[in-house]
Amino acid sequence: MKKVIFTDKAPAPIGPYSQAIFSGNTLYTSGQIAIHPESGELVLGSIEEETKQVMENMKAVLEAAEMTFENVIKATIFISDMNDFSRINSVYGNYFNEKTAPARETVQVACLPKNVNVEISMIAVK
């Protein structure tokens, strides 16, 4: 059985998908991009600001499922330019305890929704 997770503290889906699905004890999040949930505008100042908004959106989705970043077991980061990796990683790392950080892959892609520079999805377990 699955439960749809939705919060107005993260951007509403812009297509036929949910912010996250909770099934059993596992949460599967959709990818988050740097849309400010209140204004609906993209946050595209610096790659650090963009990544911070993505992580804040993800934090809101996790909280809606009564979880935190400590529950995350797997993350996937899609980036448009691998040269931004270290700057994205420095912001991303602020949200995790390095000793208990989740498994992760980072993949450079040709294009992301709305031409953003970073998208992150996660799997978490309660």
JSON list of C-alpha atoms in Angstrom, two decimals:
[
{"chain": "A", "resi": 1, "resn": "MET", "atom": "CA", "xyz": [0.00, 0.00, 0.00]},
{"chain": "A", "resi": 2, "resn": "LYS", "atom": "CA", "xyz": [1.30, 3.44, -0.84]},
{"chain": "A", "resi": 3, "resn": "LYS", "atom": "CA", "xyz": [0.68, 6.83, 0.72]},
{"chain": "A", "resi": 4, "resn": "VAL", "atom": "CA", "xyz": [1.15, 10.07, -1.20]},
{"chain": "A", "resi": 5, "resn": "ILE", "atom": "CA", "xyz": [3.22, 12.67, 0.67]},
{"chain": "A", "resi": 6, "resn": "PHE", "atom": "CA", "xyz": [2.46, 16.33, -0.04]},
{"chain": "A", "resi": 7, "resn": "THR", "atom": "CA", "xyz": [3.46, 19.56, 1.65]},
{"chain": "A", "resi": 8, "resn": "ASP", "atom": "CA", "xyz": [2.93, 23.15, 0.64]},
{"chain": "A", "resi": 9, "resn": "LYS", "atom": "CA", "xyz": [6.38, 23.86, 2.13]},
{"chain": "A", "resi": 10, "resn": "ALA", "atom": "CA", "xyz": [7.93, 22.36, -1.01]},
{"chain": "A", "resi": 11, "resn": "PRO", "atom": "CA", "xyz": [7.08, 23.16, -4.63]},
{"chain": "A", "resi": 12, "resn": "ALA", "atom": "CA", "xyz": [3.92, 21.55, -5.95]},
{"chain": "A", "resi": 13, "resn": "PRO", "atom": "CA", "xyz": [4.54, 18.95, -8.65]},
{"chain": "A", "resi": 14, "resn": "ILE", "atom": "CA", "xyz": [4.68, 20.39, -12.15]},
{"chain": "A", "resi": 15, "resn": "GLY", "atom": "CA", "xyz": [3.49, 17.19, -13.81]},
{"chain": "A", "resi": 16, "resn": "PRO", "atom": "CA", "xyz": [1.77, 13.87, -13.14]},
{"chain": "A", "resi": 17, "resn": "TYR", "atom": "CA", "xyz": [3.82, 12.83, -10.12]},
{"chain": "A", "resi": 18, "resn": "SER", "atom": "CA", "xyz": [3.87, 13.17, -6.33]},
{"chain": "A", "resi": 19, "resn": "GLN", "atom": "CA", "xyz": [6.43, 14.94, -4.15]},
{"chain": "A", "resi": 20, "resn": "ALA", "atom": "CA", "xyz": [7.03, 11.58, -2.50]},
{"chain": "A", "resi": 21, "resn": "ILE", "atom": "CA", "xyz": [5.49, 8.15, -2.01]},
{"chain": "A", "resi": 22, "resn": "PHE", "atom": "CA", "xyz": [5.65, 6.29, 1.28]},
{"chain": "A", "resi": 23, "resn": "SER", "atom": "CA", "xyz": [5.42, 2.50, 0.89]},
{"chain": "A", "resi": 24, "resn": "GLY", "atom": "CA", "xyz": [5.99, 0.12, 3.79]},
{"chain": "A", "resi": 25, "resn": "ASN", "atom": "CA", "xyz": [8.70, 1.86, 5.78]},
{"chain": "A", "resi": 26, "resn": "THR", "atom": "CA", "xyz": [10.37, 3.45, 2.74]},
{"chain": "A", "resi": 27, "resn": "LEU", "atom": "CA", "xyz": [9.98, 6.95, 1.33]},
{"chain": "A", "resi": 28, "resn": "TYR", "atom": "CA", "xyz": [10.73, 7.55, -2.35]},
{"chain": "A", "resi": 29, "resn": "THR", "atom": "CA", "xyz": [11.03, 11.23, -3.21]},
{"chain": "A", "resi": 30, "resn": "SER", "atom": "CA", "xyz": [10.68, 12.80, -6.59]},
{"chain": "A", "resi": 31, "resn": "GLY", "atom": "CA", "xyz": [13.54, 14.98, -7.73]},
{"chain": "A", "resi": 32, "resn": "GLN", "atom": "CA", "xyz": [13.53, 18.48, -6.30]},
{"chain": "A", "resi": 33, "resn": "ILE", "atom": "CA", "xyz": [14.77, 21.51, -8.17]},
{"chain": "A", "resi": 34, "resn": "ALA", "atom": "CA", "xyz": [15.30, 25.05, -6.90]},
{"chain": "A", "resi": 35, "resn": "ILE", "atom": "CA", "xyz": [11.74, 26.33, -7.03]},
{"chain": "A", "resi": 36, "resn": "HIS", "atom": "CA", "xyz": [10.86, 28.53, -4.07]},
{"chain": "A", "resi": 37, "resn": "PRO", "atom": "CA", "xyz": [7.63, 26.99, -2.69]},
{"chain": "A", "resi": 38, "resn": "GLU", "atom": "CA", "xyz": [5.97, 30.29, -1.78]},
{"chain": "A", "resi": 39, "resn": "SER", "atom": "CA", "xyz": [6.74, 32.33, -4.90]},
{"chain": "A", "resi": 40, "resn": "GLY", "atom": "CA", "xyz": [6.95, 29.50, -7.42]},
{"chain": "A", "resi": 41, "resn": "GLU", "atom": "CA", "xyz": [10.04, 31.22, -8.84]},
{"chain": "A", "resi": 42, "resn": "LEU", "atom": "CA", "xyz": [13.33, 29.52, -9.63]},
{"chain": "A", "resi": 43, "resn": "VAL", "atom": "CA", "xyz": [16.27, 30.31, -7.34]},
{"chain": "A", "resi": 44, "resn": "LEU", "atom": "CA", "xyz": [19.18, 30.56, -9.77]},
{"chain": "A", "resi": 45, "resn": "GLY", "atom": "CA", "xyz": [21.61, 33.06, -8.20]},
{"chain": "A", "resi": 46, "resn": "SER", "atom": "CA", "xyz": [24.70, 30.96, -7.57]},
{"chain": "A", "resi": 47, "resn": "ILE", "atom": "CA", "xyz": [25.03, 27.18, -7.69]},
{"chain": "A", "resi": 48, "resn": "GLU", "atom": "CA", "xyz": [25.29, 27.27, -3.88]},
{"chain": "A", "resi": 49, "resn": "GLU", "atom": "CA", "xyz": [21.98, 29.18, -3.56]},
{"chain": "A", "resi": 50, "resn": "GLU", "atom": "CA", "xyz": [20.34, 26.84, -6.04]},
{"chain": "A", "resi": 51, "resn": "THR", "atom": "CA", "xyz": [21.56, 23.74, -4.19]},
{"chain": "A", "resi": 52, "resn": "LYS", "atom": "CA", "xyz": [20.46, 25.17, -0.82]},
{"chain": "A", "resi": 53, "resn": "GLN", "atom": "CA", "xyz": [16.93, 25.70, -2.15]},
{"chain": "A", "resi": 54, "resn": "VAL", "atom": "CA", "xyz": [16.86, 22.14, -3.50]},
{"chain": "A", "resi": 55, "resn": "MET", "atom": "CA", "xyz": [17.94, 20.80, -0.10]},
{"chain": "A", "resi": 56, "resn": "GLU", "atom": "CA", "xyz": [15.43, 22.97, 1.76]},
{"chain": "A", "resi": 57, "resn": "ASN", "atom": "CA", "xyz": [12.70, 21.64, -0.53]},
{"chain": "A", "resi": 58, "resn": "MET", "atom": "CA", "xyz": [13.85, 18.11, 0.17]},
{"chain": "A", "resi": 59, "resn": "LYS", "atom": "CA", "xyz": [13.92, 18.83, 3.90]},
{"chain": "A", "resi": 60, "resn": "ALA", "atom": "CA", "xyz": [10.27, 19.94, 3.72]},
{"chain": "A", "resi": 61, "resn": "VAL", "atom": "CA", "xyz": [9.27, 16.73, 1.91]},
{"chain": "A", "resi": 62, "resn": "LEU", "atom": "CA", "xyz": [11.12, 14.61, 4.46]},
{"chain": "A", "resi": 63, "resn": "GLU", "atom": "CA", "xyz": [9.46, 16.49, 7.33]},
{"chain": "A", "resi": 64, "resn": "ALA", "atom": "CA", "xyz": [6.03, 15.95, 5.74]},
{"chain": "A", "resi": 65, "resn": "ALA", "atom": "CA", "xyz": [6.77, 12.23, 6.01]},
{"chain": "A", "resi": 66, "resn": "GLU", "atom": "CA", "xyz": [7.94, 12.71, 9.62]},
{"chain": "A", "resi": 67, "resn": "MET", "atom": "CA", "xyz": [11.55, 12.06, 8.67]},
{"chain": "A", "resi": 68, "resn": "THR", "atom": "CA", "xyz": [14.86, 13.91, 8.61]},
{"chain": "A", "resi": 69, "resn": "PHE", "atom": "CA", "xyz": [18.05, 13.65, 6.57]},
{"chain": "A", "resi": 70, "resn": "GLU", "atom": "CA", "xyz": [19.18, 11.01, 9.08]},
{"chain": "A", "resi": 71, "resn": "ASN", "atom": "CA", "xyz": [16.55, 8.68, 7.54]},
{"chain": "A", "resi": 72, "resn": "VAL", "atom": "CA", "xyz": [17.99, 9.05, 4.03]},
{"chain": "A", "resi": 73, "resn": "ILE", "atom": "CA", "xyz": [19.74, 5.92, 2.79]},
{"chain": "A", "resi": 74, "resn": "LYS", "atom": "CA", "xyz": [20.28, 6.87, -0.87]},
{"chain": "A", "resi": 75, "resn": "ALA", "atom": "CA", "xyz": [20.55, 10.12, -2.79]},
{"chain": "A", "resi": 76, "resn": "THR", "atom": "CA", "xyz": [20.87, 10.83, -6.48]},
{"chain": "A", "resi": 77, "resn": "ILE", "atom": "CA", "xyz": [22.23, 14.15, -7.69]},
{"chain": "A", "resi": 78, "resn": "PHE", "atom": "CA", "xyz": [21.78, 15.20, -11.31]},
{"chain": "A", "resi": 79, "resn": "ILE", "atom": "CA", "xyz": [23.91, 18.15, -12.39]},
{"chain": "A", "resi": 80, "resn": "SER", "atom": "CA", "xyz": [24.28, 19.99, -15.67]},
{"chain": "A", "resi": 81, "resn": "ASP", "atom": "CA", "xyz": [28.01, 20.65, -15.23]},
{"chain": "A", "resi": 82, "resn": "MET", "atom": "CA", "xyz": [30.40, 18.35, -13.36]},
{"chain": "A", "resi": 83, "resn": "ASN", "atom": "CA", "xyz": [32.63, 21.37, -12.77]},
{"chain": "A", "resi": 84, "resn": "ASP", "atom": "CA", "xyz": [30.03, 22.48, -10.17]},
{"chain": "A", "resi": 85, "resn": "PHE", "atom": "CA", "xyz": [30.38, 19.20, -8.24]},
{"chain": "A", "resi": 86, "resn": "SER", "atom": "CA", "xyz": [32.55, 20.48, -5.36]},
{"chain": "A", "resi": 87, "resn": "ARG", "atom": "CA", "xyz": [30.38, 23.57, -4.82]},
{"chain": "A", "resi": 88, "resn": "ILE", "atom": "CA", "xyz": [27.18, 21.50, -4.84]},
{"chain": "A", "resi": 89, "resn": "ASN", "atom": "CA", "xyz": [28.80, 18.92, -2.59]},
{"chain": "A", "resi": 90, "resn": "SER", "atom": "CA", "xyz": [29.81, 21.55, -0.01]},
{"chain": "A", "resi": 91, "resn": "VAL", "atom": "CA", "xyz": [26.17, 22.70, 0.38]},
{"chain": "A", "resi": 92, "resn": "TYR", "atom": "CA", "xyz": [24.76, 19.15, 0.24]},
{"chain": "A", "resi": 93, "resn": "GLY", "atom": "CA", "xyz": [27.22, 18.05, 2.93]},
{"chain": "A", "resi": 94, "resn": "ASN", "atom": "CA", "xyz": [25.85, 20.62, 5.40]},
{"chain": "A", "resi": 95, "resn": "TYR", "atom": "CA", "xyz": [22.62, 18.60, 5.62]},
{"chain": "A", "resi": 96, "resn": "PHE", "atom": "CA", "xyz": [24.22, 15.28, 6.62]},
{"chain": "A", "resi": 97, "resn": "ASN", "atom": "CA", "xyz": [26.38, 13.86, 9.35]},
{"chain": "A", "resi": 98, "resn": "GLU", "atom": "CA", "xyz": [29.44, 12.68, 7.40]},
{"chain": "A", "resi": 99, "resn": "LYS", "atom": "CA", "xyz": [29.66, 9.48, 9.48]},
{"chain": "A", "resi": 100, "resn": "THR", "atom": "CA", "xyz": [26.09, 8.46, 8.65]},
{"chain": "A", "resi": 101, "resn": "ALA", "atom": "CA", "xyz": [25.70, 10.05, 5.21]},
{"chain": "A", "resi": 102, "resn": "PRO", "atom": "CA", "xyz": [23.68, 8.04, 2.67]},
{"chain": "A", "resi": 103, "resn": "ALA", "atom": "CA", "xyz": [24.91, 6.20, -0.38]},
{"chain": "A", "resi": 104, "resn": "ARG", "atom": "CA", "xyz": [24.90, 8.50, -3.40]},
{"chain": "A", "resi": 105, "resn": "GLU", "atom": "CA", "xyz": [25.69, 8.95, -7.03]},
{"chain": "A", "resi": 106, "resn": "THR", "atom": "CA", "xyz": [26.19, 12.17, -8.95]},
{"chain": "A", "resi": 107, "resn": "VAL", "atom": "CA", "xyz": [25.47, 12.19, -12.65]},
{"chain": "A", "resi": 108, "resn": "GLN", "atom": "CA", "xyz": [26.06, 14.91, -15.22]},
{"chain": "A", "resi": 109, "resn": "VAL", "atom": "CA", "xyz": [23.10, 15.18, -17.58]},
{"chain": "A", "resi": 110, "resn": "ALA", "atom": "CA", "xyz": [22.48, 17.12, -20.80]},
{"chain": "A", "resi": 111, "resn": "CYS", "atom": "CA", "xyz": [19.45, 19.04, -19.54]},
{"chain": "A", "resi": 112, "resn": "LEU", "atom": "CA", "xyz": [17.27, 19.28, -16.43]},
{"chain": "A", "resi": 113, "resn": "PRO", "atom": "CA", "xyz": [13.68, 20.53, -16.01]},
{"chain": "A", "resi": 114, "resn": "LYS", "atom": "CA", "xyz": [13.36, 24.30, -16.48]},
{"chain": "A", "resi": 115, "resn": "ASN", "atom": "CA", "xyz": [17.08, 24.33, -17.41]},
{"chain": "A", "resi": 116, "resn": "VAL", "atom": "CA", "xyz": [18.18, 24.24, -13.76]},
{"chain": "A", "resi": 117, "resn": "ASN", "atom": "CA", "xyz": [21.69, 23.20, -12.78]},
{"chain": "A", "resi": 118, "resn": "VAL", "atom": "CA", "xyz": [20.92, 20.62, -10.08]},
{"chain": "A", "resi": 119, "resn": "GLU", "atom": "CA", "xyz": [18.15, 18.16, -9.18]},
{"chain": "A", "resi": 120, "resn": "ILE", "atom": "CA", "xyz": [18.23, 15.79, -6.20]},
{"chain": "A", "resi": 121, "resn": "SER", "atom": "CA", "xyz": [16.08, 12.80, -5.27]},
{"chain": "A", "resi": 122, "resn": "MET", "atom": "CA", "xyz": [16.30, 10.59, -2.20]},
{"chain": "A", "resi": 123, "resn": "ILE", "atom": "CA", "xyz": [15.17, 7.33, -0.66]},
{"chain": "A", "resi": 124, "resn": "ALA", "atom": "CA", "xyz": [14.62, 7.28, 3.11]},
{"chain": "A", "resi": 125, "resn": "VAL", "atom": "CA", "xyz": [13.65, 4.57, 5.59]},
{"chain": "A", "resi": 126, "resn": "LYS", "atom": "CA", "xyz": [11.72, 5.01, 8.83]}
]
